[in-house]
Amino acid sequence: MTPTKYIDRQVPTISLHDFESRIDDITTELVNAAENVGFFCVVDHGISRSAVDRIFDQSARFFHQNDDVKARVPFSPQHNAGWEKNAQIRPSTGAVDRKESYQMQFGEGMNGRWLDETTLPSFQKESLDFMRQAQGVSEKLMTCFARGLGFEEDYFIKAHDINRESSQTVCRLLHYFETPQVPNPTGEVFHRAGAHVDWDLLTLLFQKAGQSGLEICPGREVSTSFGYGDSWTKVEPDASKNAIICNVGDLLMSWSDDRFKSTFHRVKAPCEPGDYYGERYSIAFFNQPCKDAKIQGPLKKYPLVTGEEFTRNAMSRNYKALQDKLRQGQEKQTEVPQAVPAVSAQA
């Protein structure tokens, strides 16, 4: 791979301490971060370090099960929930991410997608407890963003009500596999998570200290484009501050009439000195709207759509971009027969 071009970018750190009394200042800081960076860290958020450690322990318990056990709760594209392995392909790479994941929800999407108590005692309860804590942090951020856009304070909270069966919010446990440090003779690249944007409102990412790899590349101009930047900034987990890494998704970008910026990010394929090659765990909490939520920015730049329509459109856009990427790769192979074959894409 070509050596990565790195540049320094400031990723703002925002404290939620004394939230009620400082809400005006916090709103100003969040709006500034969303307009100019698209990524930020929150500290003093109220989720204890021990609570974060416990959910990572639960994640390891799940992923340490045999594949045939995890396959009892397979991923459902229709419900966006369940377990998958070496299945996600990014338009930016055209290759599978070398990872497995388990997506959990609050509502009907999880019907039949929890492992039973005999197999994983207390897993469901511990996971839902953590998810509710993450939702509490999200709702503080949603309040500020609603204020910044001139909506009622509970506008986004109502649209992301996790108590409704139509809730689409997802907590995704992620396990990236250990990567060989010796270059593959075929030239194959072990992508962990190719460059992408999230299509949700807002993502909260929990990382384990020492398991680096997250990088950002700001600069998207519109929520429907698939640009590919070449200058990256490392975002290292800070265990001492118990920080949560947050990023704006395509939904908030659209809902703000492109005022807030959805930012490209990736978990780098290890290939350079100093990269982390070991197995990696992270947890992403994706704030996604209820299916019937009405989505339109204050300036009405885009047509009104429901939460279900926005998600479906985003998936279709992603699929088209992927097909375009794969088609380009096939055309290059035809033009240059001696080229190394691309990694096959498995759904």
Coordinates of C-alpha atoms in Angstrom, one line a residue:
M1 CA 0.0 0.0 0.0
T2 CA 1.1 3.6 -0.6
P3 CA 2.3 5.2 2.7
T4 CA -0.4 7.1 4.5
K5 CA -0.2 10.9 4.3
Y6 CA -1.0 12.2 7.8
I7 CA -1.8 15.7 8.9
D8 CA -2.7 17.2 12.3
R9 CA -6.3 18.1 12.8
Q10 CA -7.8 19.3 16.1
V11 CA -10.5 16.9 17.3
P12 CA -12.5 19.0 19.9
T13 CA -13.0 17.6 23.4
I14 CA -16.3 18.7 25.0
S15 CA -17.2 18.3 28.6
L16 CA -20.8 17.5 29.5
H17 CA -20.1 18.4 33.2
D18 CA -23.0 20.3 34.8
F19 CA -25.0 19.9 31.7
E20 CA -28.1 21.7 32.7
S21 CA -26.3 24.8 33.8
R22 CA -23.8 24.8 31.0
I23 CA -26.1 23.8 28.1
D24 CA -25.7 27.1 26.2
D25 CA -21.9 26.8 26.2
I26 CA -22.0 23.1 25.4
T27 CA -24.4 23.8 22.5
T28 CA -22.0 26.4 21.1
E29 CA -19.0 24.0 21.3
L30 CA -21.0 21.1 19.7
V31 CA -22.3 23.2 16.9
N32 CA -18.8 24.5 16.2
A33 CA -17.4 21.0 16.1
A34 CA -20.2 19.7 13.9
E35 CA -19.8 22.6 11.4
N36 CA -16.0 22.5 11.2
V37 CA -14.8 19.0 12.0
G38 CA -17.6 16.5 12.1
F39 CA -15.8 14.6 14.8
F40 CA -15.5 15.4 18.5
C41 CA -14.8 13.7 21.9
V42 CA -17.1 14.0 24.9
V43 CA -15.9 13.6 28.5
D44 CA -17.7 13.8 31.8
H45 CA -20.6 12.1 30.1
G46 CA -21.8 10.0 33.1
I47 CA -21.0 6.5 31.9
S48 CA -18.5 5.1 34.3
R49 CA -15.2 3.4 33.2
S50 CA -16.4 0.2 34.9
A51 CA -19.6 0.2 32.8
V52 CA -17.6 0.5 29.6
D53 CA -15.3 -2.2 30.8
R54 CA -18.2 -4.5 31.5
I55 CA -19.8 -4.1 28.1
F56 CA -16.4 -4.9 26.5
D57 CA -16.2 -8.0 28.6
Q58 CA -19.7 -9.0 27.4
S59 CA -18.6 -8.3 23.8
A60 CA -15.6 -10.7 24.2
R61 CA -17.9 -13.3 25.8
F62 CA -20.1 -13.2 22.7
F63 CA -17.3 -13.3 20.1
H64 CA -15.5 -16.1 21.9
Q65 CA -18.5 -18.4 21.2
N66 CA -18.1 -20.8 18.4
D67 CA -19.3 -19.6 15.0
D68 CA -22.1 -22.1 14.9
V69 CA -23.4 -20.7 18.1
K70 CA -23.2 -17.1 16.9
A71 CA -24.9 -18.2 13.7
R72 CA -28.1 -18.9 15.7
V73 CA -28.6 -15.1 15.5
P74 CA -27.6 -14.3 11.9
F75 CA -27.6 -10.7 10.6
S76 CA -30.8 -9.6 9.0
P77 CA -30.5 -6.8 6.4
Q78 CA -34.2 -6.1 6.8
H79 CA -33.9 -5.6 10.5
N80 CA -30.3 -4.4 10.6
A81 CA -29.6 -6.7 13.6
G82 CA -27.7 -9.9 14.3
W83 CA -24.2 -11.4 13.8
E84 CA -22.1 -11.4 10.6
K85 CA -18.5 -12.2 9.8
N86 CA -16.2 -11.1 7.0
A87 CA -19.3 -9.8 5.2
Q88 CA -19.3 -6.0 5.0
I89 CA -17.8 -4.6 1.8
R90 CA -17.1 -0.8 1.6
P91 CA -17.4 1.2 -1.7
S92 CA -14.0 2.8 -0.9
T93 CA -12.2 -0.6 -1.0
G94 CA -14.4 -3.1 -2.8
A95 CA -13.1 -5.7 -0.3
V96 CA -14.5 -7.2 2.8
D97 CA -13.7 -5.7 6.2
R98 CA -11.7 -8.3 8.3
K99 CA -14.0 -8.3 11.2
E100 CA -17.1 -9.8 12.8
S101 CA -19.9 -7.8 14.4
Y102 CA -23.1 -8.2 16.4
Q103 CA -25.8 -5.5 16.0
M104 CA -28.4 -5.0 18.8
Q105 CA -31.5 -2.9 19.0
F106 CA -34.2 -2.0 21.5
G107 CA -37.3 -2.8 19.4
E108 CA -38.8 -5.4 17.2
G109 CA -35.6 -5.8 15.2
M110 CA -34.2 -8.0 17.9
N111 CA -37.0 -10.5 18.0
G112 CA -35.3 -13.9 17.9
R113 CA -31.8 -12.3 17.7
W114 CA -30.6 -12.7 21.3
L115 CA -28.7 -15.8 22.3
D116 CA -30.5 -17.6 25.1
E117 CA -29.7 -17.2 28.8
T118 CA -28.3 -20.8 28.9
T119 CA -25.7 -19.9 26.4
L120 CA -24.8 -16.4 27.5
P121 CA -26.2 -15.7 31.0
S122 CA -27.0 -12.0 31.7
F123 CA -25.7 -10.9 28.3
Q124 CA -29.0 -9.4 27.1
K125 CA -29.6 -7.5 30.3
E126 CA -26.1 -6.1 30.6
S127 CA -26.2 -5.1 26.9
L128 CA -29.5 -3.3 27.2
D129 CA -28.4 -1.6 30.4
F130 CA -25.3 -0.2 28.6
M131 CA -27.4 0.8 25.6
R132 CA -29.8 2.8 27.7
Q133 CA -26.8 4.7 29.2
A134 CA -25.4 5.4 25.8
Q135 CA -28.9 6.7 24.8
G136 CA -28.8 9.0 27.8
V137 CA -25.6 10.6 26.5
S138 CA -27.0 10.8 23.0
E139 CA -30.1 12.6 24.2
K140 CA -28.0 15.3 25.7
L141 CA -26.2 15.8 22.4
M142 CA -29.5 15.7 20.5
T143 CA -30.9 18.4 22.8
C144 CA -27.9 20.7 21.9
F145 CA -28.1 20.0 18.2
A146 CA -31.9 20.7 18.2
R147 CA -31.3 24.0 19.9
G148 CA -28.5 24.8 17.5
L149 CA -30.8 24.3 14.5
G150 CA -33.8 26.1 16.0
F151 CA -35.9 23.1 16.7
E152 CA -37.7 22.3 20.0
E153 CA -35.3 20.8 22.5
D154 CA -36.8 17.4 22.4
Y155 CA -37.2 17.3 18.6
F156 CA -34.5 14.8 17.9
I157 CA -35.2 12.8 21.1
K158 CA -38.8 12.2 20.0
A159 CA -37.6 11.1 16.6
H160 CA -35.2 8.6 18.2
D161 CA -37.5 7.2 20.9
I162 CA -36.0 3.9 21.9
N163 CA -39.2 2.9 23.7
R164 CA -41.1 2.5 20.5
E165 CA -41.2 -0.8 18.5
S166 CA -40.2 1.2 15.4
S167 CA -36.9 2.2 17.0
Q168 CA -34.0 1.6 14.6
T169 CA -31.1 2.7 16.9
V170 CA -28.3 0.2 16.9
C171 CA -25.5 -0.8 19.2
R172 CA -22.8 -2.6 17.3
L173 CA -20.2 -4.8 19.0
L174 CA -17.1 -5.1 16.8
H175 CA -14.3 -7.5 16.7
Y176 CA -11.4 -7.0 14.2
F177 CA -9.2 -9.9 13.7
E178 CA -5.5 -10.0 14.3
T179 CA -3.6 -9.0 11.1
P180 CA -0.4 -10.8 9.8
Q181 CA 2.6 -8.5 10.0
V182 CA 4.3 -10.3 7.1
P183 CA 3.1 -8.9 3.7
N184 CA 0.8 -11.2 1.9
P185 CA 2.6 -12.5 -1.3
T186 CA -0.6 -12.0 -3.3
G187 CA -0.6 -8.3 -2.4
E188 CA -3.9 -8.7 -0.6
V189 CA -4.7 -5.9 1.9
F190 CA -6.4 -6.8 5.2
H191 CA -8.8 -4.0 5.5
R192 CA -10.4 -3.5 8.9
A193 CA -13.0 -0.9 8.1
G194 CA -12.6 0.8 4.7
A195 CA -13.2 4.6 4.5
H196 CA -16.9 5.4 4.9
V197 CA -19.4 7.7 6.5
D198 CA -22.2 6.7 8.8
W199 CA -25.7 7.3 7.6
D200 CA -27.2 7.8 11.1
L201 CA -27.8 11.0 13.1
L202 CA -24.9 10.6 15.4
T203 CA -22.4 7.8 16.3
L204 CA -20.9 7.3 19.7
L205 CA -17.8 5.1 19.5
F206 CA -16.2 3.4 22.5
Q207 CA -12.6 2.1 22.1
K208 CA -10.1 0.1 24.1
A209 CA -6.9 1.8 25.0
G210 CA -3.9 0.5 23.1
Q211 CA -6.1 -0.8 20.2
S212 CA -5.6 2.1 17.8
G213 CA -6.5 2.4 14.1
L214 CA -9.3 4.9 13.8
E215 CA -8.5 7.7 11.4
I216 CA -10.6 10.6 10.0
C217 CA -10.5 12.5 6.7
P218 CA -12.9 15.5 6.7
G219 CA -14.1 17.3 3.6
R220 CA -17.4 15.8 2.4
E221 CA -19.3 18.5 0.5
V222 CA -22.8 16.9 0.2
S223 CA -24.4 13.9 1.9
T224 CA -24.8 12.0 -1.3
S225 CA -21.2 12.1 -2.6
F226 CA -18.6 9.3 -2.2
G227 CA -15.3 11.2 -2.1
Y228 CA -12.0 9.7 -1.3
G229 CA -9.5 11.8 0.6
D230 CA -5.8 11.1 1.0
S231 CA -4.9 13.0 4.1
W232 CA -5.7 11.3 7.4
T233 CA -5.6 12.1 11.1
K234 CA -5.3 9.4 13.8
V235 CA -7.9 9.5 16.6
E236 CA -6.4 7.7 19.6
P237 CA -8.5 6.4 22.5
D238 CA -7.8 8.3 25.7
A239 CA -8.5 5.9 28.6
S240 CA -7.5 8.5 31.2
K241 CA -10.5 10.7 30.3
N242 CA -12.9 7.9 29.5
A243 CA -13.7 9.8 26.3
I244 CA -16.4 8.8 23.8
I245 CA -15.5 9.6 20.2
C246 CA -18.5 11.0 18.4
N247 CA -19.2 11.8 14.7
V248 CA -21.9 13.4 12.7
G249 CA -23.7 11.1 10.3
D250 CA -25.4 11.7 6.9
L251 CA -28.8 12.0 8.6
L252 CA -27.8 14.9 10.7
M253 CA -26.0 16.5 7.8
S254 CA -29.2 16.3 5.7
W255 CA -31.4 17.3 8.7
S256 CA -29.2 20.4 9.1
D257 CA -29.4 21.3 5.4
D258 CA -25.7 20.4 5.1
R259 CA -24.7 22.8 7.9
F260 CA -23.2 20.0 10.0
K261 CA -20.6 17.8 8.3
S262 CA -20.6 14.0 8.0
T263 CA -16.9 12.9 8.0
F264 CA -15.1 10.1 6.3
H265 CA -13.4 7.7 8.7
R266 CA -11.8 4.3 8.7
V267 CA -10.1 1.7 10.8
K268 CA -6.8 1.4 8.9
A269 CA -5.5 -1.7 7.4
P270 CA -2.2 -2.2 9.4
C271 CA 0.8 -2.0 7.0
E272 CA 3.2 0.6 8.4
P273 CA 5.6 0.9 11.3
G274 CA 3.7 1.8 14.5
D275 CA 0.4 0.4 13.3
Y276 CA -1.6 -1.9 15.6
Y277 CA -1.8 -5.5 14.2
G278 CA -3.5 -7.3 17.1
E279 CA -7.2 -8.1 17.5
R280 CA -9.3 -5.0 18.2
Y281 CA -12.6 -4.5 19.9
S282 CA -14.8 -1.4 19.7
I283 CA -18.4 -0.6 20.2
A284 CA -20.5 1.8 18.1
F285 CA -23.8 3.3 19.1
F286 CA -25.7 4.5 16.1
N287 CA -28.6 6.9 16.7
Q288 CA -31.0 6.0 14.0
P289 CA -34.6 7.5 13.8
C290 CA -37.8 5.7 14.3
K291 CA -39.2 4.4 11.0
D292 CA -42.0 6.9 10.9
A293 CA -40.0 9.9 12.0
K294 CA -40.3 12.9 9.6
I295 CA -37.0 14.2 8.4
Q296 CA -36.5 17.6 6.9
G297 CA -34.1 20.5 7.7
P298 CA -35.3 23.9 8.9
L299 CA -34.5 25.4 5.4
K300 CA -36.2 22.4 3.6
K301 CA -33.2 22.0 1.3
Y302 CA -34.2 18.3 0.8
P303 CA -37.6 16.7 0.4
L304 CA -39.3 15.4 3.5
V305 CA -38.7 11.6 4.0
T306 CA -39.4 9.2 6.8
G307 CA -36.7 7.5 8.9
E308 CA -37.4 4.2 7.1
E309 CA -37.1 5.9 3.7
F310 CA -33.9 7.7 4.6
T311 CA -32.3 4.4 5.8
R312 CA -33.4 2.6 2.7
N313 CA -32.1 5.3 0.4
A314 CA -28.8 5.3 2.2
M315 CA -28.4 1.6 1.8
S316 CA -29.3 1.8 -1.9
R317 CA -26.8 4.6 -2.4
N318 CA -24.1 2.5 -0.7
Y319 CA -25.0 -0.5 -2.8
K320 CA -24.8 1.4 -6.1
A321 CA -21.4 2.9 -5.1
L322 CA -20.1 -0.6 -4.3
Q323 CA -21.3 -2.0 -7.6
D324 CA -19.6 0.9 -9.4
K325 CA -16.4 0.2 -7.5
L326 CA -16.5 -3.5 -8.3
R327 CA -17.3 -2.9 -12.0
Q328 CA -14.3 -0.5 -12.2
G329 CA -12.1 -3.2 -10.7
Q330 CA -13.3 -5.8 -13.2
E331 CA -12.6 -3.4 -16.1
K332 CA -9.1 -2.8 -14.9
Q333 CA -8.5 -6.6 -14.7
T334 CA -9.7 -6.9 -18.3
E335 CA -7.4 -4.2 -19.4
V336 CA -4.4 -5.6 -17.5
P337 CA -4.7 -9.4 -17.4
Q338 CA -1.5 -9.9 -15.4
A339 CA -2.8 -7.8 -12.5
V340 CA -3.3 -9.5 -9.1
P341 CA -6.9 -10.6 -8.7
A342 CA -9.0 -8.6 -6.4
V343 CA -10.4 -10.2 -3.2
S344 CA -13.8 -11.7 -3.9
A345 CA -16.8 -9.9 -2.4
Q346 CA -18.9 -12.1 -0.3
A347 CA -22.3 -10.9 0.9

